Each structure stands twice: as structure tokens, then as C-alpha cells.
mmCIF file of C-alpha atoms and ligand atoms in Angstrom:
data_model
loop_
_atom_site.group_PDB
_atom_site.id
_atom_site.type_symbol
_atom_site.label_atom_id
_atom_site.label_comp_id
_atom_site.label_asym_id
_atom_site.label_seq_id
_atom_site.Cartn_x
_atom_site.Cartn_y
_atom_site.Cartn_z
ATOM 1 C CA UNK A 1 45.613 -29.869 48.967
ATOM 2 C CA UNK A 2 48.789 -31.256 47.511
ATOM 3 C CA UNK A 3 50.544 -28.424 44.882
ATOM 4 C CA UNK A 4 50.177 -30.398 41.556
ATOM 5 C CA UNK A 5 53.386 -30.006 39.627
ATOM 6 C CA UNK A 6 51.720 -32.029 36.045
ATOM 7 C CA UNK A 7 52.053 -28.999 34.546
ATOM 8 C CA UNK A 8 52.986 -28.569 30.708
ATOM 9 C CA UNK A 9 54.135 -32.335 30.835
ATOM 10 C CA UNK A 10 50.849 -33.159 31.572
ATOM 11 C CA UNK A 11 49.208 -30.432 28.719
ATOM 12 C CA UNK A 12 51.713 -32.118 26.216
ATOM 13 C CA UNK A 13 50.156 -35.396 26.833
ATOM 14 C CA UNK A 14 46.365 -34.143 26.688
ATOM 15 C CA UNK A 15 47.142 -31.599 23.605
ATOM 16 C CA UNK A 16 49.110 -35.319 21.183
ATOM 17 C CA UNK A 17 46.014 -37.837 22.535
ATOM 18 C CA UNK A 18 43.969 -34.365 21.144
ATOM 19 C CA UNK A 19 45.517 -33.928 18.201
ATOM 20 C CA UNK A 20 45.569 -38.105 17.770
ATOM 21 C CA UNK A 21 41.245 -38.029 17.765
ATOM 22 C CA UNK A 22 40.496 -38.993 14.335
ATOM 23 C CA UNK A 23 39.270 -35.662 12.841
ATOM 24 C CA UNK A 24 35.085 -35.723 13.054
ATOM 25 C CA UNK A 25 33.327 -35.252 9.752
ATOM 26 C CA UNK A 26 31.270 -32.279 9.408
ATOM 27 C CA UNK A 27 27.595 -33.238 10.344
ATOM 28 C CA UNK A 28 25.160 -32.648 7.539
ATOM 29 C CA UNK A 29 22.392 -29.907 8.292
ATOM 30 C CA UNK A 30 19.414 -31.149 8.768
ATOM 31 C CA UNK A 31 15.746 -30.275 7.350
ATOM 32 C CA UNK A 32 12.600 -30.769 8.559
ATOM 33 C CA UNK A 33 10.057 -31.309 5.746
ATOM 34 C CA UNK A 34 6.843 -31.231 6.709
ATOM 35 C CA UNK A 35 3.956 -32.114 3.853
ATOM 36 C CA UNK A 36 0.713 -30.447 5.290
ATOM 37 C CA UNK A 37 -2.811 -31.916 6.290
ATOM 38 C CA UNK A 38 -3.211 -35.845 5.343
ATOM 39 C CA UNK A 39 -5.393 -38.841 6.198
ATOM 40 C CA UNK A 40 -8.887 -37.309 7.361
ATOM 41 C CA UNK A 41 -7.481 -33.692 6.447
ATOM 42 C CA UNK A 42 -7.732 -33.442 3.190
ATOM 43 C CA UNK A 43 -6.969 -30.091 3.555
ATOM 44 C CA UNK A 44 -8.494 -27.538 0.289
ATOM 45 C CA UNK A 45 -9.834 -29.077 -2.600
ATOM 46 C CA UNK A 46 -9.858 -27.881 -5.999
ATOM 47 C CA UNK A 47 -11.531 -26.979 -7.998
ATOM 48 C CA UNK A 48 -9.829 -29.395 -10.446
ATOM 49 C CA UNK A 49 -10.921 -32.161 -7.369
ATOM 50 C CA UNK A 50 -7.219 -31.959 -6.850
ATOM 51 C CA UNK A 51 -6.611 -32.875 -3.439
ATOM 52 C CA UNK A 52 -3.850 -30.378 -0.960
ATOM 53 C CA UNK A 53 -3.127 -32.987 0.924
ATOM 54 C CA UNK A 54 -1.515 -35.409 -2.337
ATOM 55 C CA UNK A 55 -0.058 -32.071 -3.500
ATOM 56 C CA UNK A 56 1.616 -31.045 -0.377
ATOM 57 C CA UNK A 57 2.787 -34.619 0.447
ATOM 58 C CA UNK A 58 4.282 -34.846 -3.173
ATOM 59 C CA UNK A 59 6.241 -31.716 -3.203
ATOM 60 C CA UNK A 60 7.423 -32.940 0.102
ATOM 61 C CA UNK A 61 8.673 -36.138 -1.587
ATOM 62 C CA UNK A 62 10.261 -34.129 -4.155
ATOM 63 C CA UNK A 63 11.528 -31.906 -2.238
ATOM 64 C CA UNK A 64 13.307 -34.734 0.260
ATOM 65 C CA UNK A 65 15.076 -36.088 -2.679
ATOM 66 C CA UNK A 66 16.189 -32.715 -3.873
ATOM 67 C CA UNK A 67 18.063 -31.823 -0.782
ATOM 68 C CA UNK A 68 19.205 -35.134 0.062
ATOM 69 C CA UNK A 69 20.914 -35.021 -3.178
ATOM 70 C CA UNK A 70 22.463 -31.412 -2.073
ATOM 71 C CA UNK A 71 23.813 -33.055 1.502
ATOM 72 C CA UNK A 72 21.110 -32.304 4.012
ATOM 73 C CA UNK A 73 19.683 -34.802 5.957
ATOM 74 C CA UNK A 74 15.777 -34.997 6.292
ATOM 75 C CA UNK A 75 12.993 -35.662 7.945
ATOM 76 C CA UNK A 76 9.269 -35.578 7.336
ATOM 77 C CA UNK A 77 6.971 -35.383 9.604
ATOM 78 C CA UNK A 78 4.747 -37.620 7.647
ATOM 79 C CA UNK A 79 5.764 -40.316 5.198
ATOM 80 C CA UNK A 80 2.312 -41.209 4.100
ATOM 81 C CA UNK A 81 -0.748 -40.572 4.385
ATOM 82 C CA UNK A 82 -1.829 -39.972 7.500
ATOM 83 C CA UNK A 83 -3.251 -37.716 10.130
ATOM 84 C CA UNK A 84 -0.383 -36.308 12.554
ATOM 85 C CA UNK A 85 -1.807 -33.011 14.570
ATOM 86 C CA UNK A 86 -0.078 -29.341 14.428
ATOM 87 C CA UNK A 87 1.450 -30.232 18.083
ATOM 88 C CA UNK A 88 3.043 -33.663 17.264
ATOM 89 C CA UNK A 89 4.652 -31.854 13.745
ATOM 90 C CA UNK A 90 6.177 -29.149 16.221
ATOM 91 C CA UNK A 91 7.075 -32.615 18.840
ATOM 92 C CA UNK A 92 8.498 -34.352 16.087
ATOM 93 C CA UNK A 93 10.904 -31.316 14.856
ATOM 94 C CA UNK A 94 12.181 -30.757 18.544
ATOM 95 C CA UNK A 95 13.430 -34.224 18.764
ATOM 96 C CA UNK A 96 14.964 -34.133 14.589
ATOM 97 C CA UNK A 97 16.528 -30.807 16.161
ATOM 98 C CA UNK A 98 17.030 -29.338 12.356
ATOM 99 C CA UNK A 99 18.382 -26.222 10.805
ATOM 100 C CA UNK A 100 15.275 -25.367 9.942
ATOM 101 C CA UNK A 101 11.934 -25.831 9.700
ATOM 102 C CA UNK A 102 9.586 -26.232 6.383
ATOM 103 C CA UNK A 103 5.466 -26.744 5.695
ATOM 104 C CA UNK A 104 4.611 -27.365 2.576
ATOM 105 C CA UNK A 105 0.672 -26.412 1.324
ATOM 106 C CA UNK A 106 -1.260 -25.527 -1.130
ATOM 107 C CA UNK A 107 -3.659 -22.550 -0.884
ATOM 108 C CA UNK A 108 -7.122 -21.704 -1.026
ATOM 109 C CA UNK A 109 -8.858 -18.315 -1.065
ATOM 110 C CA UNK A 110 -13.465 -18.037 -1.623
ATOM 111 C CA UNK A 111 -12.038 -14.887 -4.957
ATOM 112 C CA UNK A 112 -11.467 -17.900 -7.643
ATOM 113 C CA UNK A 113 -9.395 -15.397 -9.216
ATOM 114 C CA UNK A 114 -7.066 -14.862 -6.029
ATOM 115 C CA UNK A 115 -3.504 -16.478 -7.474
ATOM 116 C CA UNK A 116 0.047 -17.072 -7.073
ATOM 117 C CA UNK A 117 3.174 -18.577 -4.364
ATOM 118 C CA UNK A 118 3.146 -16.528 -0.712
ATOM 119 C CA UNK A 119 5.825 -17.937 2.042
ATOM 120 C CA UNK A 120 4.296 -17.462 5.354
ATOM 121 C CA UNK A 121 6.845 -16.985 8.542
ATOM 122 C CA UNK A 122 6.326 -16.164 12.204
ATOM 123 C CA UNK A 123 6.829 -12.078 12.362
ATOM 124 C CA UNK A 124 6.964 -10.177 16.747
ATOM 125 C CA UNK A 125 5.850 -7.786 15.057
ATOM 126 C CA UNK A 126 2.659 -8.603 13.768
ATOM 127 C CA UNK A 127 1.676 -10.787 16.917
ATOM 128 C CA UNK A 128 -1.691 -12.360 17.700
ATOM 129 C CA UNK A 129 -2.085 -11.331 21.075
ATOM 130 C CA UNK A 130 -4.422 -15.428 21.024
ATOM 131 C CA UNK A 131 -1.606 -17.125 19.259
ATOM 132 C CA UNK A 132 1.492 -16.540 21.372
ATOM 133 C CA UNK A 133 4.579 -18.226 19.529
ATOM 134 C CA UNK A 134 7.200 -19.273 21.546
ATOM 135 C CA UNK A 135 10.033 -17.358 22.605
ATOM 136 C CA UNK A 136 12.259 -18.400 20.064
ATOM 137 C CA UNK A 137 10.321 -18.140 17.385
ATOM 138 C CA UNK A 138 10.252 -14.470 18.626
ATOM 139 C CA UNK A 139 13.585 -13.688 18.313
ATOM 140 C CA UNK A 140 13.631 -15.837 15.150
ATOM 141 C CA UNK A 141 11.725 -13.284 13.638
ATOM 142 C CA UNK A 142 14.576 -11.895 11.093
ATOM 143 C CA UNK A 143 15.864 -15.363 10.367
ATOM 144 C CA UNK A 144 12.397 -17.164 9.128
ATOM 145 C CA UNK A 145 12.097 -14.002 7.143
ATOM 146 C CA UNK A 146 15.406 -14.073 5.367
ATOM 147 C CA UNK A 147 14.596 -17.748 4.747
ATOM 148 C CA UNK A 148 10.940 -17.612 3.813
ATOM 149 C CA UNK A 149 12.859 -14.886 0.935
ATOM 150 C CA UNK A 150 15.237 -16.493 -0.033
ATOM 151 C CA UNK A 151 12.427 -19.687 -0.799
ATOM 152 C CA UNK A 152 9.764 -17.740 -2.286
ATOM 153 C CA UNK A 153 12.334 -15.788 -4.596
ATOM 154 C CA UNK A 154 13.946 -18.840 -6.020
ATOM 155 C CA UNK A 155 10.515 -21.381 -5.517
ATOM 156 C CA UNK A 156 8.636 -17.625 -7.731
ATOM 157 C CA UNK A 157 11.385 -17.621 -10.805
ATOM 158 C CA UNK A 158 11.910 -21.651 -11.075
ATOM 159 C CA UNK A 159 8.056 -22.566 -10.801
ATOM 160 C CA UNK A 160 6.703 -19.037 -12.358
ATOM 161 C CA UNK A 161 3.914 -19.146 -10.522
ATOM 162 C CA UNK A 162 2.642 -15.063 -8.977
ATOM 163 C CA UNK A 163 4.338 -13.810 -6.489
ATOM 164 C CA UNK A 164 2.215 -12.599 -3.738
ATOM 165 C CA UNK A 165 5.199 -11.819 -1.677
ATOM 166 C CA UNK A 166 5.526 -12.742 2.131
ATOM 167 C CA UNK A 167 2.870 -12.744 5.082
ATOM 168 C CA UNK A 168 3.700 -12.271 8.779
ATOM 169 C CA UNK A 169 1.511 -15.439 10.369
ATOM 170 C CA UNK A 170 1.084 -17.191 13.468
ATOM 171 C CA UNK A 171 0.194 -20.514 11.862
ATOM 172 C CA UNK A 172 0.961 -22.778 14.830
ATOM 173 C CA UNK A 173 3.409 -24.752 12.953
ATOM 174 C CA UNK A 174 5.431 -21.881 12.648
ATOM 175 C CA UNK A 175 5.058 -19.505 15.602
ATOM 176 C CA UNK A 176 5.486 -22.590 17.985
ATOM 177 C CA UNK A 177 8.887 -23.808 16.753
ATOM 178 C CA UNK A 178 12.833 -23.381 18.319
ATOM 179 C CA UNK A 179 14.001 -22.992 14.661
ATOM 180 C CA UNK A 180 13.909 -20.695 11.778
ATOM 181 C CA UNK A 181 10.376 -22.426 9.970
ATOM 182 C CA UNK A 182 8.161 -20.817 6.957
ATOM 183 C CA UNK A 183 5.185 -22.180 5.390
ATOM 184 C CA UNK A 184 4.719 -22.400 1.762
ATOM 185 C CA UNK A 185 1.797 -21.852 0.246
ATOM 186 C CA UNK A 186 2.516 -23.033 -3.279
ATOM 187 C CA UNK A 187 -0.431 -22.139 -5.739
ATOM 188 C CA UNK A 188 -4.167 -21.958 -5.571
ATOM 189 C CA UNK A 189 -6.361 -24.760 -5.261
ATOM 190 C CA UNK A 190 -9.540 -22.255 -5.758
ATOM 191 C CA UNK A 191 -7.841 -20.973 -9.083
ATOM 192 C CA UNK A 192 -8.546 -22.466 -11.848
ATOM 193 C CA UNK A 193 -4.839 -22.156 -13.713
ATOM 194 C CA UNK A 194 -2.906 -22.358 -11.273
ATOM 195 C CA UNK A 195 -4.826 -25.596 -9.727
ATOM 196 C CA UNK A 196 -3.949 -27.318 -13.296
ATOM 197 C CA UNK A 197 -0.826 -26.417 -13.262
ATOM 198 C CA UNK A 198 -0.633 -28.012 -9.597
ATOM 199 C CA UNK A 199 -1.776 -31.365 -11.089
ATOM 200 C CA UNK A 200 0.811 -31.562 -13.336
ATOM 201 C CA UNK A 201 4.039 -33.566 -12.314
ATOM 202 C CA UNK A 202 6.969 -31.263 -13.771
ATOM 203 C CA UNK A 203 5.695 -27.753 -12.067
ATOM 204 C CA UNK A 204 5.896 -30.217 -8.669
ATOM 205 C CA UNK A 205 9.050 -30.581 -9.597
ATOM 206 C CA UNK A 206 10.057 -26.877 -10.074
ATOM 207 C CA UNK A 207 8.068 -25.885 -7.201
ATOM 208 C CA UNK A 208 10.626 -28.496 -5.104
ATOM 209 C CA UNK A 209 13.718 -27.077 -6.755
ATOM 210 C CA UNK A 210 12.392 -23.690 -6.308
ATOM 211 C CA UNK A 211 12.136 -24.319 -1.695
ATOM 212 C CA UNK A 212 16.002 -26.713 -1.876
ATOM 213 C CA UNK A 213 17.437 -24.027 -3.670
ATOM 214 C CA UNK A 214 16.524 -21.044 -1.761
ATOM 215 C CA UNK A 215 16.706 -23.726 1.120
ATOM 216 C CA UNK A 216 20.708 -23.859 -0.323
ATOM 217 C CA UNK A 217 20.670 -20.300 -0.017
ATOM 218 C CA UNK A 218 19.590 -19.864 3.001
ATOM 219 C CA UNK A 219 21.875 -22.545 4.432
ATOM 220 C CA UNK A 220 24.552 -24.583 2.482
ATOM 221 C CA UNK A 221 23.983 -27.948 3.826
ATOM 222 C CA UNK A 222 27.716 -28.177 5.338
ATOM 223 C CA UNK A 223 28.775 -25.766 6.739
ATOM 224 C CA UNK A 224 32.041 -24.747 8.355
ATOM 225 C CA UNK A 225 31.791 -27.069 12.023
ATOM 226 C CA UNK A 226 28.535 -27.915 11.565
ATOM 227 C CA UNK A 227 27.633 -24.319 12.685
ATOM 228 C CA UNK A 228 24.648 -21.699 10.548
ATOM 229 C CA UNK A 229 26.533 -18.691 12.416
ATOM 230 C CA UNK A 230 30.078 -18.530 11.747
ATOM 231 C CA UNK A 231 30.671 -18.519 8.821
ATOM 232 C CA UNK A 232 33.059 -15.209 7.618
ATOM 233 C CA UNK A 233 32.767 -14.487 10.944
ATOM 234 C CA UNK A 234 36.797 -13.321 12.376
ATOM 235 C CA UNK A 235 37.073 -16.338 15.015
ATOM 236 C CA UNK A 236 35.446 -19.436 11.955
ATOM 237 C CA UNK A 237 38.638 -21.413 11.229
ATOM 238 C CA UNK A 238 39.524 -21.406 15.143
ATOM 239 C CA UNK A 239 36.338 -22.536 16.389
ATOM 240 C CA UNK A 240 35.910 -24.812 13.196
ATOM 241 C CA UNK A 241 39.298 -26.541 14.501
ATOM 242 C CA UNK A 242 38.479 -27.404 18.232
ATOM 243 C CA UNK A 243 34.830 -28.649 17.004
ATOM 244 C CA UNK A 244 37.070 -31.038 15.045
ATOM 245 C CA UNK A 245 39.000 -31.827 17.865
ATOM 246 C CA UNK A 246 36.130 -32.406 20.367
ATOM 247 C CA UNK A 247 36.363 -28.888 22.264
ATOM 248 C CA UNK A 248 33.594 -27.106 21.726
ATOM 249 C CA UNK A 249 30.260 -27.501 20.688
ATOM 250 C CA UNK A 250 27.142 -25.354 19.723
ATOM 251 C CA UNK A 251 23.220 -26.167 19.768
ATOM 252 C CA UNK A 252 20.474 -26.300 17.219
ATOM 253 C CA UNK A 253 23.189 -25.795 14.519
ATOM 254 C CA UNK A 254 24.767 -22.667 15.962
ATOM 255 C CA UNK A 255 27.414 -21.968 17.841
ATOM 256 C CA UNK A 256 26.363 -18.195 18.767
ATOM 257 C CA UNK A 257 30.233 -17.140 18.622
ATOM 258 C CA UNK A 258 30.085 -13.376 20.689
ATOM 259 C CA UNK A 259 27.532 -14.392 23.013
ATOM 260 C CA UNK A 260 29.639 -14.504 26.369
ATOM 261 C CA UNK A 261 30.738 -17.725 27.740
ATOM 262 C CA UNK A 262 29.460 -19.164 30.633
ATOM 263 C CA UNK A 263 31.500 -20.105 34.083
ATOM 264 C CA UNK A 264 29.564 -23.513 33.051
ATOM 265 C CA UNK A 265 30.776 -23.486 29.843
ATOM 266 C CA UNK A 266 34.467 -22.389 29.926
ATOM 267 C CA UNK A 267 34.632 -25.599 32.947
ATOM 268 C CA UNK A 268 33.641 -28.016 30.613
ATOM 269 C CA UNK A 269 35.176 -27.289 27.742
ATOM 270 C CA UNK A 270 38.802 -27.078 30.476
ATOM 271 C CA UNK A 271 37.918 -30.733 31.731
ATOM 272 C CA UNK A 272 37.689 -32.133 27.786
ATOM 273 C CA UNK A 273 40.926 -30.150 28.056
ATOM 274 C CA UNK A 274 42.762 -30.633 30.801
ATOM 275 C CA UNK A 275 40.866 -33.847 32.087
ATOM 276 C CA UNK A 276 39.385 -33.214 35.806
ATOM 277 C CA UNK A 277 39.191 -36.817 36.490
ATOM 278 C CA UNK A 278 42.614 -37.573 35.795
ATOM 279 C CA UNK A 279 44.104 -34.837 37.031
ATOM 280 C CA UNK A 280 41.901 -35.811 40.464
ATOM 281 C CA UNK A 281 43.184 -39.288 39.991
ATOM 282 C CA UNK A 282 46.948 -38.089 40.132
ATOM 283 C CA UNK A 283 46.172 -35.948 43.656
ATOM 284 C CA UNK A 284 44.526 -38.871 44.940
ATOM 285 C CA UNK A 285 46.956 -41.663 44.417
ATOM 286 C CA UNK A 286 43.705 -43.514 43.254
ATOM 287 C CA UNK A 287 39.919 -43.458 42.688
ATOM 288 C CA UNK A 288 38.289 -43.267 46.500
ATOM 289 C CA UNK A 289 37.842 -39.061 45.637
ATOM 290 C CA UNK A 290 34.218 -40.785 45.267
ATOM 291 C CA UNK A 291 34.237 -41.299 48.610
ATOM 292 C CA UNK A 292 34.230 -37.055 48.971
ATOM 293 C CA UNK A 293 31.488 -35.394 50.237
ATOM 294 C CA UNK A 294 30.220 -33.230 47.639
ATOM 295 C CA UNK A 295 30.580 -29.403 48.163
ATOM 296 C CA UNK A 296 26.657 -28.229 48.226
ATOM 297 C CA UNK A 297 26.270 -25.393 46.069
ATOM 298 C CA UNK A 298 22.846 -23.969 46.176
ATOM 299 C CA UNK A 299 22.852 -23.192 42.087
ATOM 300 C CA UNK A 300 24.714 -26.373 41.236
ATOM 301 C CA UNK A 301 22.192 -29.297 41.935
ATOM 302 C CA UNK A 302 23.110 -32.668 41.033
ATOM 303 C CA UNK A 303 19.811 -32.296 38.496
ATOM 304 C CA UNK A 304 22.625 -29.225 36.835
ATOM 305 C CA UNK A 305 24.318 -30.346 33.508
ATOM 306 C CA UNK A 306 27.329 -29.381 34.404
ATOM 307 C CA UNK A 307 27.312 -30.839 37.883
ATOM 308 C CA UNK A 308 29.679 -33.326 38.373
ATOM 309 C CA UNK A 309 32.844 -31.228 36.209
ATOM 310 C CA UNK A 310 32.044 -28.594 38.474
ATOM 311 C CA UNK A 311 32.550 -31.474 41.589
ATOM 312 C CA UNK A 312 35.755 -32.508 40.295
ATOM 313 C CA UNK A 313 36.828 -28.172 39.369
ATOM 314 C CA UNK A 314 35.789 -27.708 43.383
ATOM 315 C CA UNK A 315 37.272 -30.672 44.264
ATOM 316 C CA UNK A 316 40.907 -29.716 42.794
ATOM 317 C CA UNK A 317 41.060 -26.264 44.281
ATOM 318 C CA UNK A 318 40.312 -24.917 40.600
ATOM 319 C CA UNK A 319 37.523 -22.773 41.988
ATOM 320 C CA UNK A 320 35.680 -21.996 45.241
ATOM 321 C CA UNK A 321 32.331 -20.879 45.688
ATOM 322 C CA UNK A 322 31.117 -17.423 46.661
ATOM 323 C CA UNK A 323 30.302 -16.404 49.778
ATOM 324 C CA UNK A 324 26.090 -16.943 48.719
ATOM 325 C CA UNK A 325 27.692 -20.180 48.826
ATOM 326 C CA UNK A 326 26.381 -20.157 44.798
ATOM 327 C CA UNK A 327 29.153 -20.874 42.130
ATOM 328 C CA UNK A 328 27.081 -19.089 39.353
ATOM 329 C CA UNK A 329 27.143 -21.313 36.601
ATOM 330 C CA UNK A 330 25.489 -19.438 34.094
ATOM 331 C CA UNK A 331 27.272 -16.376 34.812
ATOM 332 C CA UNK A 332 29.409 -15.101 31.922
ATOM 333 C CA UNK A 333 32.936 -15.480 33.054
ATOM 334 C CA UNK A 334 35.498 -12.832 33.083
ATOM 335 C CA UNK A 335 38.789 -12.730 31.309
ATOM 336 C CA UNK A 336 40.544 -12.313 35.285
ATOM 337 C CA UNK A 337 38.292 -15.969 35.723
ATOM 338 C CA UNK A 338 39.424 -17.593 32.496
ATOM 339 C CA UNK A 339 43.795 -16.488 32.981
ATOM 340 C CA UNK A 340 43.392 -17.941 36.859
ATOM 341 C CA UNK A 341 41.711 -20.630 35.845
ATOM 342 C CA UNK A 342 43.928 -21.399 32.576
ATOM 343 C CA UNK A 343 47.286 -21.233 35.252
ATOM 344 C CA UNK A 344 45.479 -23.005 38.468
ATOM 345 C CA UNK A 345 45.061 -26.199 35.833
ATOM 346 C CA UNK A 346 48.257 -25.882 34.046
ATOM 347 C CA UNK A 347 50.447 -25.111 36.768
ATOM 348 C CA UNK A 348 48.774 -25.798 39.836
ATOM 349 C CA UNK A 349 47.374 -23.787 42.513
ATOM 350 C CA UNK A 350 50.073 -22.615 44.397
ATOM 351 C CA UNK A 351 51.661 -19.802 42.653
ATOM 352 C CA UNK A 352 53.820 -17.078 43.682
ATOM 353 C CA UNK A 353 52.216 -13.428 43.394
ATOM 354 C CA UNK A 354 54.158 -11.208 40.178
ATOM 355 C CA UNK A 355 56.298 -8.739 41.973
ATOM 356 C CA UNK A 356 57.852 -8.220 38.388
ATOM 357 C CA UNK A 357 56.564 -4.794 36.564
ATOM 358 C CA UNK A 358 52.957 -4.488 35.479
ATOM 359 C CA UNK A 359 52.657 -3.088 31.494
ATOM 360 C CA UNK A 360 48.089 -3.167 31.606
ATOM 361 C CA UNK A 361 47.227 0.013 33.238
ATOM 362 C CA UNK A 362 43.726 -1.771 34.494
ATOM 363 C CA UNK A 363 45.744 -4.192 35.914
ATOM 364 C CA UNK A 364 47.539 -3.330 39.162
ATOM 365 C CA UNK A 365 50.368 -5.654 40.736
ATOM 366 C CA UNK A 366 47.648 -5.303 43.712
ATOM 367 C CA UNK A 367 45.070 -7.144 41.232
ATOM 368 C CA UNK A 368 44.084 -10.783 42.153
ATOM 369 C CA UNK A 369 44.787 -12.234 39.173
ATOM 370 C CA UNK A 370 47.921 -10.670 38.518
ATOM 371 C CA UNK A 371 50.369 -13.474 38.513
ATOM 372 C CA UNK A 372 48.155 -15.823 36.307
ATOM 373 C CA UNK A 373 47.733 -12.580 33.982
ATOM 374 C CA UNK A 374 51.290 -11.465 33.603
ATOM 375 C CA UNK A 375 52.814 -14.944 33.710
ATOM 376 C CA UNK A 376 50.091 -16.005 30.646
ATOM 377 C CA UNK A 377 51.217 -13.096 28.294
ATOM 378 C CA UNK A 378 54.779 -14.018 29.328
ATOM 379 C CA UNK A 379 54.308 -17.034 27.612
ATOM 380 C CA UNK A 380 51.943 -15.680 24.705
ATOM 381 C CA UNK A 381 49.061 -17.687 25.597
ATOM 382 C CA UNK A 382 47.105 -14.803 26.855
ATOM 383 C CA UNK A 383 46.974 -11.164 24.906
ATOM 384 C CA UNK A 384 45.655 -7.683 26.593
ATOM 385 C CA UNK A 385 42.914 -6.137 24.454
ATOM 386 C CA UNK A 386 45.484 -3.790 23.652
ATOM 387 C CA UNK A 387 49.239 -3.128 24.240
ATOM 388 C CA UNK A 388 48.345 -1.094 27.470
ATOM 389 C CA UNK A 389 44.901 -2.968 29.055
ATOM 390 C CA UNK A 390 43.823 -6.241 29.781
ATOM 391 C CA UNK A 391 40.340 -5.562 30.552
ATOM 392 C CA UNK A 392 40.676 -8.078 33.456
ATOM 393 C CA UNK A 393 36.522 -7.438 34.210
ATOM 394 C CA UNK A 394 35.266 -8.029 31.143
ATOM 395 C CA UNK A 395 33.432 -10.868 29.852
ATOM 396 C CA UNK A 396 34.690 -13.056 27.601
ATOM 397 C CA UNK A 397 32.738 -13.916 24.523
ATOM 398 C CA UNK A 398 32.527 -18.140 23.155
ATOM 399 C CA UNK A 399 34.676 -16.453 19.557
ATOM 400 C CA UNK A 400 37.742 -15.135 21.709
ATOM 401 C CA UNK A 401 37.693 -18.380 23.763
ATOM 402 C CA UNK A 402 38.079 -20.486 21.189
ATOM 403 C CA UNK A 403 40.993 -18.624 19.516
ATOM 404 C CA UNK A 404 42.467 -18.438 23.189
ATOM 405 C CA UNK A 405 42.249 -21.875 23.475
ATOM 406 C CA UNK A 406 42.807 -22.695 19.865
ATOM 407 C CA UNK A 407 46.261 -20.816 20.719
ATOM 408 C CA UNK A 408 46.808 -22.604 23.943
ATOM 409 C CA UNK A 409 46.711 -25.474 21.936
ATOM 410 C CA UNK A 410 48.695 -25.112 19.482
ATOM 411 C CA UNK A 411 51.843 -23.901 21.751
ATOM 412 C CA UNK A 412 51.383 -27.374 23.462
ATOM 413 C CA UNK A 413 51.416 -28.894 20.480
ATOM 414 C CA UNK A 414 55.105 -30.411 19.988
ATOM 415 C CA UNK A 415 57.115 -29.500 17.755
HETATM 416 ZN ZN1 ZN B 1 -3.299 -26.714 4.044
#
């Protein structure tokens, strides 16, 4: 392996490119609004002859208008009076990758005295054996419940129907999705007063306004970095800066700051920062590396999303596989591994051992990563968890990683 001596120069060039890149505007949050029923399925039919599907659609259309005005992107599951199956509504929502899902309905009850607004959500504490929920919806119970509560509260105060509370439910569209989901039962078409009010356009507008306010209270239209889960987080500013530079990303509008960062996620960020393909060209003097036979690791098939990055990192000598022919892409990366990789990527793979003082009680000179850890500390790029400890074997959270890389990019910035 030829020694890489591109270190700081390369880093400076990379940093300049990154800083010069245009700022990405924050993506607006997407909300899926689902008008219940439609086409051959009228839903409930009111005591006044009102069809639920039409009430639902009118409120959904009004809700869309309000949300767009607030700055959301809105996807309607149906844009006309057509029949769409529940499964298709969920599939369409999965494709839109929204931040949340709201289904709009009107209610019916055999007892004509029953009236008021209620909001349904899936609750893992009230499972129904014959109607199992997706893993995502099970995990999202607290989020769906918070959304349901905010929407109900605002809807009741705007439109003035009686408050019939939150209802844990296994309705298909709110138990099979991937994002916080609720089903709004605006009022009862089987109740004379409710049905009369649902027939009134100004009341339907009020209902839409209440739902929109609830959504906005749950999720601002453009949260920091486009992530819904970093407002007020200690690493929020660093995450937003790295997002603007295209160095980090999340899924479904979330960054998951307190999740451990995996080896694959870390290498992907490092690839964006240090541009492995360019490093390979520097190393080989051509693009001849394409003819090099790829290393085979049993947990890194060609179909893995990080396959290319791993192959490049292996060829560059940044990482090696484990003895059992694995590279463990989904394993949490440790602080020692991050330090070692960072040094290899900036100062080359052929560094001398560290012989000076071992300041961290948990990183003796004999520690395999003592060199990178102490050199990076000396450069002020990677601090201990305390003055005396580094916690080399501890995994790094996605927030900690963002703060470290943010500091690194700032240090490389030409003065
Ligand atoms: Zn309905």
C-alpha cells in the first residue's frame, strides 16, 4: 500500500468545496391528508342525507389549502370522488414519505344522541390480536398519541363540537403506516345537531382550521434541518450545519440524534467528507482500481446500500474485515474506531506509535488506537468524555458524531 501523504491539503480542498456548495433550502414537511371513503363507498349517511365521503373530502381539501399556506407540502390520497382501498392509501403514504398522516372522517352511531369529535390513533397498550400493527406504528404510539391530542384539542376549540376524547384503535390506515398517524372523527352524522352543522361550510372550514392548528402545534412546517426530532437538542446547530453541507441525512424527516451511529453510516459521511473515489485515483494514479477484484465479505453483499463505500474504504486501507469474513456495517462504531479512521483518512495509514504521555486513564500506550486518539486530541479535534477519560470502546451517537465532524470541518476551514 502506497503511503498517502495528501493529509491536510486534501482536507482543506475538501472543506473549501463543501463550504462553497450552495446552501440547500430546508425541505418543507410533507403531510398526507386522507379523505375517508369515496366513489362506491359513501361511508356513513347522515340523518339529513349528507354523505360522509363528501364531508370528508371537503374538509380534507380545505385542510390541504390551510397546510399549504402554512408551508407544508400536502399529498391527498384521493383528489376526487373515487374509491381507493385502505391498502392503497397506506402504500401511497409510504411512497410520499411524509412526516405524518391524517385521515378525515365523520362518525355514525346507532344511538342518535351520541355526538361530538374524537380522534383515533394506534396504541401499543391496546393491541388487538386479529389486527396486528406495523412495527413502526407500535414504536410510534407516543408520537401518534401526542398528534391526536393536539389535533383534538384544537379542533374542539375551533369548531365547538363536544370533546369525546382520544380513542386507541386498530383501524387499518392508522396501524399499518410508518409515520405518526391519526384518524379524525369530526362529528356524528347520526346526530341531528352534528349533521346539521357538518352541512354548514363555515363549520367544515373551522374543523379544517382546528386540524391544521393541531398539526402545526405538533410539527412546525420547516423544523431545523428538516428534522422533526432535533429542536432544542444540544447538537441541533451542528446537525443543521452538516445537513446544509449535505454531509448527514435522516429518514422520514427524523435525524434520530441519540441513536448509535453505525459503521456504514460513519463511512458514508467520511466518504462525503474525504471523497474516497478521488483518494483512490490519487493512490493508483488512474481509475484502474475498477479492475481490482472486490473483497468479499459475507455481511456486505453487492446489494447493500453502502457496498461501494466499503469497497473503496477497504482498498484505501481505511478498514479491514474481521477474522470471520465480516465487516459488520450495522454495528455501532466506537470512539476508538472513529479516531483511528479519521486519522487514516487525513494523515495516511502509516503513522508512528504514540510514545508521549498517556493522558487518558482508559487509553494506555498499549491501546491499539492510542496514536490516533492522542494525536487528534493534540490537534483539538477529538476530546475525551472527561479530562481524564476517552471512553474508547463506547459507541458514538449520531449527535456526538455530528458535533465532532462539525468541529473538524470548522478547523479545516481556511482562515
Ligand atoms: Zn368513515
